[in-house]
Amino acid sequence: TSGSFAATLADGSVVTWGDTEGGGDSSRVQDMLREVRQICTTDRSFAAILADGTVVTWGDPHCGGDSSRVQGQLRNVQQISG
């Protein structure tokens, strides 16, 4: 993203830093970022696919960082494009 980063660690957890409004602060979802398999980005948000096929999003809600409206449909996800 523009000004923020996300690193997936060997244990499947995620560390984020940089622009807090653009995804650099994942504290709101940090407890859910376990067994992460893939991370996709937009200009100001991130989406992570977990091992169970669910998706966790964070960052600017106007740029995809809030997936609450479609969370029930985000099951068995294989890939995300942004």
Coordinates of N, CA and C in Angstrom, one line a residue:
T1 N 0.8 -1.2 0.0 CA 0.0 0.0 0.0 C 0.9 1.2 0.0
S2 N 0.3 2.4 -0.1 CA 1.0 3.6 -0.1 C 1.4 4.0 1.3
G3 N 2.7 3.7 1.7 CA 3.2 4.1 3.0 C 3.0 3.1 4.1
S4 N 2.6 1.9 3.9 CA 2.5 0.9 4.9 C 2.9 -0.5 4.4
F5 N 3.3 -1.3 5.3 CA 3.7 -2.7 5.0 C 3.1 -3.7 5.9
A6 N 3.1 -5.0 5.4 CA 2.6 -6.1 6.2 C 3.6 -7.3 5.9
A7 N 4.1 -7.9 7.0 CA 5.0 -9.0 6.9 C 4.3 -10.2 7.5
T8 N 4.3 -11.3 6.7 CA 3.8 -12.6 7.2 C 5.0 -13.4 7.8
L9 N 4.9 -13.8 9.1 CA 5.9 -14.5 9.7 C 5.8 -16.0 9.5
A10 N 6.9 -16.7 9.9 CA 6.9 -18.2 9.7 C 5.7 -18.9 10.4
D11 N 5.3 -18.3 11.5 CA 4.2 -18.9 12.3 C 2.8 -18.6 11.8
G12 N 2.8 -17.8 10.7 CA 1.5 -17.4 10.1 C 0.9 -16.1 10.6
S13 N 1.6 -15.5 11.6 CA 1.1 -14.2 12.1 C 1.6 -13.1 11.2
V14 N 1.1 -11.9 11.5 CA 1.4 -10.7 10.6 C 1.8 -9.6 11.5
V15 N 2.9 -8.9 11.0 CA 3.3 -7.6 11.6 C 3.1 -6.5 10.6
T16 N 2.5 -5.4 11.0 CA 2.3 -4.3 10.1 C 2.9 -3.0 10.7
W17 N 3.3 -2.1 9.8 CA 3.9 -0.8 10.2 C 3.7 0.2 9.1
G18 N 3.9 1.5 9.4 CA 3.8 2.5 8.4 C 2.6 3.4 8.7
D19 N 2.0 3.9 7.6 CA 0.8 4.8 7.7 C -0.3 4.1 8.4
T20 N -0.7 4.6 9.6 CA -1.7 3.9 10.4 C -3.1 3.9 9.8
E21 N -3.4 4.9 9.0 CA -4.7 5.0 8.4 C -4.8 4.1 7.1
G22 N -3.6 3.8 6.6 CA -3.6 3.0 5.3 C -3.2 1.6 5.5
G23 N -3.4 1.0 6.7 CA -3.1 -0.4 7.0 C -1.9 -0.7 7.8
G24 N -1.2 0.4 8.2 CA 0.0 0.2 9.0 C -0.3 -0.2 10.5
D25 N -1.6 0.0 10.9 CA -2.0 -0.4 12.2 C -3.1 -1.4 12.1
S26 N -2.7 -2.7 12.4 CA -3.7 -3.8 12.3 C -4.2 -4.2 13.7
S27 N -4.0 -3.4 14.7 CA -4.4 -3.8 16.0 C -5.8 -4.2 16.2
R28 N -6.7 -3.6 15.4 CA -8.1 -3.9 15.5 C -8.4 -5.4 15.1
V29 N -7.6 -6.0 14.2 CA -7.8 -7.3 13.8 C -6.6 -8.3 14.1
Q30 N -5.7 -7.8 14.9 CA -4.5 -8.6 15.1 C -4.7 -10.0 15.7
D31 N -5.7 -10.1 16.5 CA -6.1 -11.4 17.1 C -6.6 -12.4 16.1
M32 N -7.1 -11.9 14.9 CA -7.6 -12.7 13.9 C -6.5 -13.1 12.9
L33 N -5.4 -12.4 12.9 CA -4.4 -12.7 11.9 C -3.5 -13.8 12.3
R34 N -4.0 -15.0 12.2 CA -3.3 -16.3 12.5 C -3.4 -17.2 11.3
E35 N -2.4 -18.0 11.1 CA -2.4 -18.9 10.0 C -2.7 -18.2 8.6
V36 N -2.0 -17.1 8.4 CA -2.2 -16.3 7.2 C -1.5 -17.0 6.1
R37 N -2.2 -17.2 5.0 CA -1.6 -17.8 3.8 C -1.2 -16.8 2.7
Q38 N -2.0 -15.7 2.6 CA -1.7 -14.8 1.5 C -2.2 -13.4 1.9
I39 N -1.5 -12.3 1.5 CA -2.0 -11.0 1.8 C -2.1 -10.2 0.4
C40 N -3.2 -9.5 0.2 CA -3.4 -8.7 -0.9 C -3.5 -7.3 -0.5
T41 N -3.1 -6.3 -1.3 CA -3.2 -4.9 -0.9 C -3.9 -4.1 -2.0
T42 N -4.5 -3.0 -1.5 CA -4.9 -1.9 -2.4 C -4.1 -0.7 -2.0
D43 N -4.5 0.5 -2.4 CA -3.7 1.7 -2.1 C -3.6 1.9 -0.6
R44 N -4.7 1.6 0.2 CA -4.7 2.0 1.6 C -5.3 0.9 2.5
S45 N -5.3 -0.4 2.0 CA -5.9 -1.4 2.8 C -5.2 -2.8 2.5
F46 N -5.5 -3.7 3.4 CA -5.0 -5.1 3.2 C -6.1 -6.1 3.4
A47 N -5.9 -7.3 2.7 CA -6.8 -8.4 2.9 C -5.9 -9.6 3.1
A48 N -6.2 -10.4 4.1 CA -5.4 -11.6 4.3 C -6.3 -12.8 4.2
I49 N -5.9 -13.8 3.5 CA -6.6 -15.1 3.4 C -6.0 -16.0 4.5
L50 N -6.8 -16.6 5.4 CA -6.4 -17.5 6.4 C -6.4 -18.9 5.9
A51 N -5.8 -19.8 6.7 CA -5.7 -21.2 6.3 C -7.1 -21.8 6.2
D52 N -8.0 -21.3 6.9 CA -9.4 -21.9 6.8 C -10.2 -21.3 5.7
G53 N -9.6 -20.5 4.9 CA -10.3 -19.9 3.7 C -11.1 -18.6 4.0
T54 N -11.1 -18.1 5.3 CA -11.7 -16.9 5.6 C -10.8 -15.7 5.3
V55 N -11.4 -14.5 5.4 CA -10.6 -13.3 5.0 C -10.7 -12.3 6.1
V56 N -9.6 -11.7 6.4 CA -9.5 -10.6 7.4 C -9.0 -9.3 6.6
T57 N -9.7 -8.2 6.8 CA -9.3 -7.0 6.2 C -9.0 -5.9 7.2
W58 N -8.2 -5.0 6.8 CA -7.9 -3.8 7.7 C -7.3 -2.7 6.8
G59 N -7.3 -1.5 7.4 CA -6.9 -0.3 6.7 C -8.0 0.7 6.5
D60 N -7.9 1.5 5.5 CA -8.9 2.5 5.2 C -10.2 1.9 4.8
P61 N -11.3 2.1 5.6 CA -12.6 1.4 5.2 C -13.2 1.8 3.9
H62 N -12.8 3.0 3.4 CA -13.2 3.4 2.1 C -12.4 2.8 0.9
C63 N -11.4 2.1 1.2 CA -10.5 1.5 0.2 C -10.5 0.0 0.4
G64 N -11.5 -0.6 1.0 CA -11.5 -2.1 1.1 C -11.1 -2.6 2.5
G65 N -10.8 -1.7 3.4 CA -10.3 -2.1 4.7 C -11.4 -2.6 5.7
D66 N -12.7 -2.5 5.3 CA -13.8 -3.0 6.1 C -14.7 -3.9 5.2
S67 N -14.6 -5.2 5.4 CA -15.3 -6.2 4.7 C -16.6 -6.7 5.4
S68 N -17.0 -6.0 6.4 CA -18.1 -6.5 7.3 C -19.4 -6.7 6.5
R69 N -19.7 -6.0 5.5 CA -20.9 -6.1 4.7 C -20.9 -7.4 3.9
V70 N -19.7 -8.0 3.6 CA -19.7 -9.2 2.8 C -19.0 -10.4 3.6
Q71 N -18.7 -10.2 4.8 CA -17.9 -11.1 5.6 C -18.6 -12.5 5.5
G72 N -19.9 -12.6 5.6 CA -20.5 -13.9 5.5 C -20.3 -14.7 4.2
Q73 N -20.0 -14.0 3.1 CA -19.7 -14.6 1.8 C -18.2 -14.9 1.6
L74 N -17.4 -14.5 2.5 CA -15.9 -14.7 2.4 C -15.5 -16.0 3.1
R75 N -16.0 -17.1 2.5 CA -15.7 -18.4 3.0 C -15.0 -19.3 1.9
N76 N -14.1 -20.1 2.2 CA -13.4 -21.0 1.2 C -12.7 -20.1 0.1
V77 N -12.2 -19.0 0.5 CA -11.6 -18.1 -0.5 C -10.2 -18.7 -0.9
Q78 N -10.0 -18.7 -2.2 CA -8.7 -19.2 -2.7 C -7.7 -18.2 -3.1
Q79 N -8.2 -17.0 -3.6 CA -7.4 -16.0 -4.0 C -8.1 -14.6 -4.0
I80 N -7.4 -13.6 -3.8 CA -8.0 -12.2 -3.8 C -7.1 -11.4 -4.7
S81 N -7.8 -10.5 -5.5 CA -7.1 -9.6 -6.3 C -7.6 -8.2 -5.9
G82 N -6.6 -7.2 -5.9 CA -7.0 -5.9 -5.5 C -6.3 -4.9 -6.4

